[in-house]
Structures are given as C-alpha cells and as structure tokens.
Coordinates of C-alpha atoms and ligand atoms in Angstrom, one line a residue:
M856 CA 0.0 0.0 0.2
P857 CA 1.3 3.4 -0.9
I858 CA 1.9 5.3 2.0
F859 CA 3.1 8.9 2.2
Y860 CA 4.1 11.1 5.3
G861 CA 4.4 14.4 3.4
K862 CA 2.0 16.4 1.2
A863 CA 4.8 16.9 -1.7
P864 CA 5.6 13.4 -2.8
L865 CA 1.8 12.6 -2.3
M866 CA 0.8 15.5 -4.5
D867 CA 3.4 14.7 -7.5
Y868 CA 1.9 10.9 -7.0
L869 CA -1.7 12.3 -7.5
K870 CA -0.7 14.4 -10.3
S871 CA -0.2 11.6 -12.7
I872 CA -3.5 9.8 -11.7
K873 CA -5.5 13.5 -12.1
D874 CA -3.6 13.6 -15.7
S875 CA -4.9 10.2 -16.8
Q876 CA -8.6 11.6 -16.0
K877 CA -9.0 9.2 -13.0
T878 CA -11.3 10.1 -9.9
I879 CA -10.2 10.3 -6.4
G880 CA -12.2 9.4 -3.8
F881 CA -10.9 10.7 -0.3
V882 CA -11.6 9.8 3.0
P883 CA -10.3 12.4 5.9
T884 CA -10.0 10.2 9.2
M885 CA -8.1 11.0 12.6
G886 CA -7.1 7.4 12.7
A887 CA -8.1 4.4 15.3
L888 CA -10.0 2.9 12.5
H889 CA -13.1 1.1 12.8
E890 CA -16.0 -0.6 10.7
G891 CA -17.6 2.9 10.1
H892 CA -14.6 4.3 8.7
L893 CA -14.2 1.1 6.7
A894 CA -17.7 1.5 5.2
L895 CA -17.0 5.2 4.0
M896 CA -13.9 3.6 2.5
K897 CA -15.7 0.6 0.9
K898 CA -18.0 3.2 -0.7
S899 CA -15.2 5.3 -2.4
L900 CA -13.6 2.5 -3.7
Q901 CA -16.8 1.7 -5.5
E902 CA -17.5 4.8 -6.5
N903 CA -14.0 6.1 -7.8
D904 CA -10.8 4.7 -9.4
T905 CA -8.3 5.7 -6.6
T906 CA -9.0 6.2 -2.8
V907 CA -7.2 8.3 -0.9
V908 CA -7.4 8.0 3.3
S909 CA -5.7 10.4 5.3
I910 CA -4.9 9.7 9.1
F911 CA -4.3 13.0 11.0
V912 CA -5.1 14.0 14.6
N913 CA -5.6 17.7 13.9
P914 CA -4.9 20.1 16.9
T915 CA -6.6 22.9 16.1
Q916 CA -10.2 21.3 16.2
F917 CA -9.6 20.1 19.9
N918 CA -10.5 22.4 22.5
N919 CA -9.8 20.5 25.2
P920 CA -6.0 19.7 25.6
E921 CA -6.9 16.2 27.4
D922 CA -9.0 15.0 25.1
L923 CA -6.2 15.8 22.0
E924 CA -3.6 13.7 24.6
K925 CA -5.8 11.1 25.1
Y926 CA -7.2 10.7 21.7
P927 CA -6.3 7.3 20.2
R928 CA -3.5 7.0 17.9
T929 CA -3.0 3.4 16.4
L930 CA -1.0 3.7 13.3
E931 CA 0.2 0.6 12.8
E932 CA -3.1 -1.1 13.6
D933 CA -4.8 1.2 11.2
I934 CA -2.1 0.3 8.2
K935 CA -3.0 -3.3 8.7
K936 CA -6.8 -2.7 8.7
L937 CA -6.5 -0.7 5.3
T938 CA -4.1 -3.2 3.9
N939 CA -6.6 -6.1 4.6
L940 CA -9.5 -3.9 3.0
D941 CA -7.7 -3.2 -0.3
D942 CA -3.8 -2.3 -0.7
S943 CA -4.7 0.0 -3.6
I944 CA -5.8 2.3 -1.0
I945 CA -2.9 5.5 -1.0
L946 CA -2.9 6.4 2.9
Y947 CA -1.6 10.1 4.0
A948 CA -0.2 10.3 7.5
P949 CA 1.2 13.7 7.4
T950 CA 3.1 15.2 10.7
V951 CA 1.8 18.2 12.3
E952 CA 4.7 20.2 10.8
D953 CA 3.7 18.8 7.0
I954 CA 0.4 20.4 7.3
Y955 CA 0.8 23.6 9.4
D956 CA 4.5 24.6 8.4
G957 CA 5.0 25.8 12.0
K958 CA 2.7 27.0 14.5
P959 CA -0.8 25.0 14.3
T960 CA -3.7 27.7 13.6
S961 CA -6.9 27.9 12.4
Q962 CA -8.5 29.8 9.9
S963 CA -11.5 31.7 10.8
F964 CA -14.6 30.6 8.5
D965 CA -18.4 31.9 8.5
F966 CA -20.5 29.0 7.8
D967 CA -23.7 30.9 7.8
G968 CA -24.6 30.2 11.5
L969 CA -24.2 26.3 11.5
E970 CA -21.0 26.6 13.6
N971 CA -22.7 28.7 16.4
Q972 CA -25.3 25.4 17.2
M973 CA -24.6 22.2 19.3
E974 CA -21.1 21.4 19.1
G975 CA -20.4 24.6 18.2
K976 CA -21.7 25.8 21.8
F977 CA -19.8 23.5 23.7
R978 CA -16.4 23.3 21.8
P979 CA -15.3 26.8 20.8
G980 CA -13.2 27.0 18.0
H981 CA -13.9 23.4 16.8
F982 CA -15.3 23.9 13.4
N983 CA -12.7 26.6 12.6
G984 CA -10.3 23.8 12.9
V985 CA -12.7 20.8 11.1
G986 CA -12.7 24.0 8.2
T987 CA -9.1 24.6 8.1
I988 CA -7.8 20.9 8.1
V989 CA -10.7 19.5 5.5
K990 CA -10.2 22.6 3.4
R991 CA -6.0 22.1 3.4
L992 CA -6.3 18.4 3.0
F993 CA -9.0 18.9 0.2
E994 CA -6.0 21.1 -1.7
I995 CA -3.3 18.4 -1.3
V996 CA -5.7 15.4 -2.3
T997 CA -7.8 17.4 -4.7
P998 CA -10.6 14.6 -4.8
N999 CA -13.7 14.7 -6.9
N1000 CA -15.7 12.6 -4.1
A1001 CA -15.3 13.0 -0.3
Y1002 CA -17.1 10.8 2.5
F1003 CA -18.1 11.9 5.9
G1004 CA -20.1 10.0 8.4
E1005 CA -23.3 11.4 9.6
K1006 CA -22.5 10.9 13.2
D1007 CA -20.8 14.2 12.9
F1008 CA -24.0 15.6 10.9
Q1009 CA -23.1 19.1 11.7
Q1010 CA -19.6 18.5 10.6
L1011 CA -21.1 17.4 7.4
Q1012 CA -23.3 20.0 6.9
I1013 CA -20.5 22.6 7.6
V1014 CA -18.0 20.6 5.1
K1015 CA -20.6 21.2 2.4
K1016 CA -21.2 24.8 3.3
M1017 CA -17.2 25.3 3.1
V1018 CA -17.2 23.7 -0.4
S1019 CA -20.1 25.6 -1.5
K1020 CA -18.8 29.1 -0.4
N1021 CA -15.2 28.7 -1.6
K1022 CA -16.6 27.1 -4.8
L1023 CA -14.3 23.8 -4.3
Q1024 CA -14.6 21.2 -7.3
V1025 CA -15.5 18.2 -4.6
K1026 CA -18.6 16.3 -4.1
V1027 CA -19.3 15.8 -0.2
V1028 CA -21.1 12.4 0.5
G1029 CA -22.6 11.6 3.5
C1030 CA -23.1 8.1 4.9
P1031 CA -25.1 6.6 7.3
I1032 CA -23.9 5.8 11.0
H1033 CA -22.6 2.4 11.7
R1034 CA -23.6 1.2 15.4
E1035 CA -21.8 -1.6 17.5
A1036 CA -24.0 -4.7 18.5
N1037 CA -25.7 -2.9 21.3
N1038 CA -26.8 0.2 18.8
L1039 CA -23.8 2.7 20.3
A1040 CA -22.6 4.9 17.4
M1041 CA -18.9 3.9 16.3
S1042 CA -16.5 6.3 16.9
S1043 CA -12.9 6.2 17.9
R1044 CA -13.3 7.5 21.3
N1045 CA -15.4 4.7 22.2
E1046 CA -12.1 2.9 22.6
R1047 CA -11.4 4.8 25.9
L1048 CA -14.7 3.6 27.3
T1049 CA -14.5 0.6 29.9
P1050 CA -16.2 -2.4 28.6
Q1051 CA -19.1 -1.5 31.0
E1052 CA -19.4 1.7 30.1
R1053 CA -19.3 1.0 26.6
E1054 CA -22.3 -1.7 27.2
Q1055 CA -24.2 1.1 29.2
A1056 CA -23.6 3.7 26.7
S1057 CA -26.5 2.0 24.6
L1058 CA -28.4 4.1 26.5
I1059 CA -27.8 7.1 24.1
Y1060 CA -29.4 5.5 21.2
K1061 CA -32.4 4.0 23.3
I1062 CA -33.3 7.8 24.5
L1063 CA -32.9 8.9 20.6
R1064 CA -35.0 5.9 19.3
T1065 CA -37.7 7.1 22.2
A1066 CA -37.3 10.5 21.3
K1067 CA -38.1 9.4 17.2
E1068 CA -41.1 7.6 18.5
K1069 CA -42.5 10.8 20.8
F1070 CA -41.9 13.1 17.7
S1071 CA -44.9 12.5 16.0
K1072 CA -47.4 13.1 18.8
D1073 CA -45.4 15.3 21.3
S1074 CA -43.9 18.9 21.2
T1075 CA -40.3 19.3 20.9
L1076 CA -40.1 20.9 24.6
T1077 CA -41.8 17.9 26.0
I1078 CA -39.5 15.7 24.4
S1079 CA -36.4 17.5 25.4
K1080 CA -37.9 17.8 29.2
W1081 CA -38.5 14.1 29.0
V1082 CA -34.7 13.6 27.9
Q1083 CA -33.7 15.7 30.6
K1084 CA -35.1 13.7 33.1
A1085 CA -34.0 10.3 31.9
F1086 CA -30.6 11.8 32.7
E1087 CA -31.1 13.4 35.9
N1088 CA -30.9 10.3 38.2
N1089 CA -27.9 8.5 36.3
T1090 CA -24.9 9.2 38.2
Q1091 CA -22.3 8.0 35.0
F1092 CA -23.8 9.9 32.4
T1093 CA -23.9 13.6 31.8
L1094 CA -26.1 15.0 29.1
E1095 CA -24.2 17.9 27.4
Y1096 CA -27.2 18.8 25.1
F1097 CA -30.4 17.3 23.4
T1098 CA -31.5 19.2 20.5
I1099 CA -34.4 18.5 17.9
A1100 CA -33.1 20.6 15.1
D1101 CA -34.0 21.4 11.5
E1102 CA -31.4 19.6 9.3
A1103 CA -30.8 22.0 6.9
T1104 CA -30.2 25.4 9.2
L1105 CA -29.4 23.1 12.6
L1106 CA -31.4 25.6 14.4
T1107 CA -33.2 24.2 17.4
C1108 CA -37.1 23.6 16.3
T1109 CA -39.8 25.0 18.5
R1110 CA -42.7 24.3 16.4
K1111 CA -42.9 21.6 13.8
N1112 CA -43.2 22.5 10.3
K1113 CA -44.4 19.1 8.0
T1114 CA -42.1 20.8 4.8
K1115 CA -39.0 20.8 7.1
K1116 CA -37.0 17.6 8.0
Y1117 CA -35.5 17.1 11.7
R1118 CA -33.2 15.6 13.4
A1119 CA -32.4 14.7 17.1
F1120 CA -28.7 15.6 18.1
I1121 CA -27.1 14.3 21.7
A1122 CA -23.7 15.0 23.4
V1123 CA -23.3 12.8 26.4
I1124 CA -20.3 12.8 28.7
V1125 CA -18.9 9.5 30.4
N1126 CA -15.5 9.3 32.6
N1127 CA -14.5 12.4 30.8
I1128 CA -15.4 11.3 27.0
R1129 CA -17.8 12.9 24.9
L1130 CA -19.8 10.8 22.9
I1131 CA -22.3 12.1 20.3
D1132 CA -24.8 10.7 18.3
T1133 CA -28.1 11.9 16.0
I1134 CA -31.3 10.3 14.7
S1135 CA -33.4 11.5 11.7
L1136 CA -37.0 12.1 13.0
N1137 CA -39.3 12.5 9.9
Ligands
PAF2335 O1 -14.6 13.5 11.9 C1 -13.1 13.5 11.8 O2 -12.7 12.3 12.2 C2 -12.6 14.6 11.7 O3 -13.2 15.7 12.4 C3 -11.8 14.8 10.1 C4 -12.9 15.3 9.4 C5 -10.9 13.9 9.8 C6 -11.3 16.4 10.4 O4 -9.9 16.2 11.0

C-alpha cells in the first residue's frame, strides 16, 4: 500500500492519476479506524478509480487539551486494517509540521451560523479547526468525491457549506452511521470507554429511538424535558445537550413544520469522554 508522510510526494503521485483522467475518492480520518470508517472507504472504492485515506489527529479542532492528548493513535493497526481492506488505498499520514508549516493555527470561517449550534456552543473554535484541516486536505488531495459519516452530522453540513462558499470542485457524500452490536454509534472515542461503560452507552441510542417515537405526537419541548429527566438520576452519564433541530439550518425546532426535515442531536459525557449521536425524525 502506498504510504505518504509528506504532502509534496503525495501531490506528485496524485498528479499522474489526475492527468490520466482517473477519479479520486477521499476519506479523511483521525485514525483509530473502525467499521464506520471502513464503510466510507468501501463506498469510495466502489465509486472512484483511486481512494486516498488520511490519518491525522488535527490539533486545531480540539478545544480540550486532555481530549487531544488522550485521542487514540494506532497507526500500525490502522495500516493493517487498510491493507486488509484493499492495498490499492493510498494512505496520507502527515506530521503536524507537514500540514501547518509552523505553529498550528485555524483560519476563521463563516458557516452562516451552522457553527454556532450544538458542538459549536460546547467546543469553541472546533469548527474553525475542522474547516481549516478539511480545506487544507482537499487542496492537497484534490478529490472528486469526499466521504463523511453522518454521526458528525453538523460537521457534514459545515463541510458542505465550506465547499459551496469556496466553490471547491469536490462532491461531499454523507454516509449512514455504523453502530456496535448494542447500537452505540461507532466512534474512535469508544476505545477509551471501559467494557462496562461501552455496554451502558447503549442508553444513548435507546433515548434517541424513543425521542423519534414521541416526535409524531409530542411537542419538541416535551420531548427535550423527557430526555433531561431520563439523565437526571444517572450518575455515570451527563447530558451535555439534547436538541431537535432543522436538518438544513441546524436551528432548534420550537414548532414543527411539515415541510421541514428534523433530527435529534445528543452529546453525553461519560468519564470525561464525549459521545455524540443523532437520528433522523421524519
Ligand atoms: O471526523 C473526523 O474524524 C475529523 O473531524 C476530520 C473530518 C478527519 C477532520 O480532522
């Protein structure tokens, strides 16, 4: 499997692929690869002549230094998983220096307010960091198609906005959430949970499923109060937010409108580890 640690040789290599009119699919990741990532890669392999995967734990999108420090880094195992999947995949695993040429800093973006909701409220600067790295990676890889998981639905909408505002020639493809056997959304952060916490975290999806059932008959306020109550007596899981929002604007829904599509979004903290999940409601 071709592996590049620096952008210059990668760009050189990709130039000949572009010159021969071949399409490039791209899956950006922060590593600690799981089935959810592999599903994005399988889709990219099906839909493109060449697939590039990046593994880079991007420091500028972490607002919490402990979260950055403890983020799982498993490059060797990741390389094995990629090779097993398809050894034609091109891996880009840059250093911080290769991406940021000096001190890592974020560009400041205007995502038309998408950045101010949910994750944006609780993780200041996070989406400037995401916008900075994704734009940078798109410039280096120049993909035709790029694949992102819907677990980070706000990130997906923000990347689409960044692409349309900057008129980038890349199609952003959102892919369904992959879940563990107990329905916990797959995430690299799950690795940091104890087996017991991991099992108990099935509660998050149970809450989302029930919220979905309630959505056709109850008001969004009633549902939100019910969710808060469900977490009140739970000493292990702290609810950071639960929101029902318009899929397109990500603005909180106070009155349902039949013409709009809504989603529930949730962030929960367990043992200092943040877990997020989302479900489509209609
Ligand atoms: O979703 C992620 O893993 C990251 O936010 C991304 C898109 C790879 C940017 O660092």
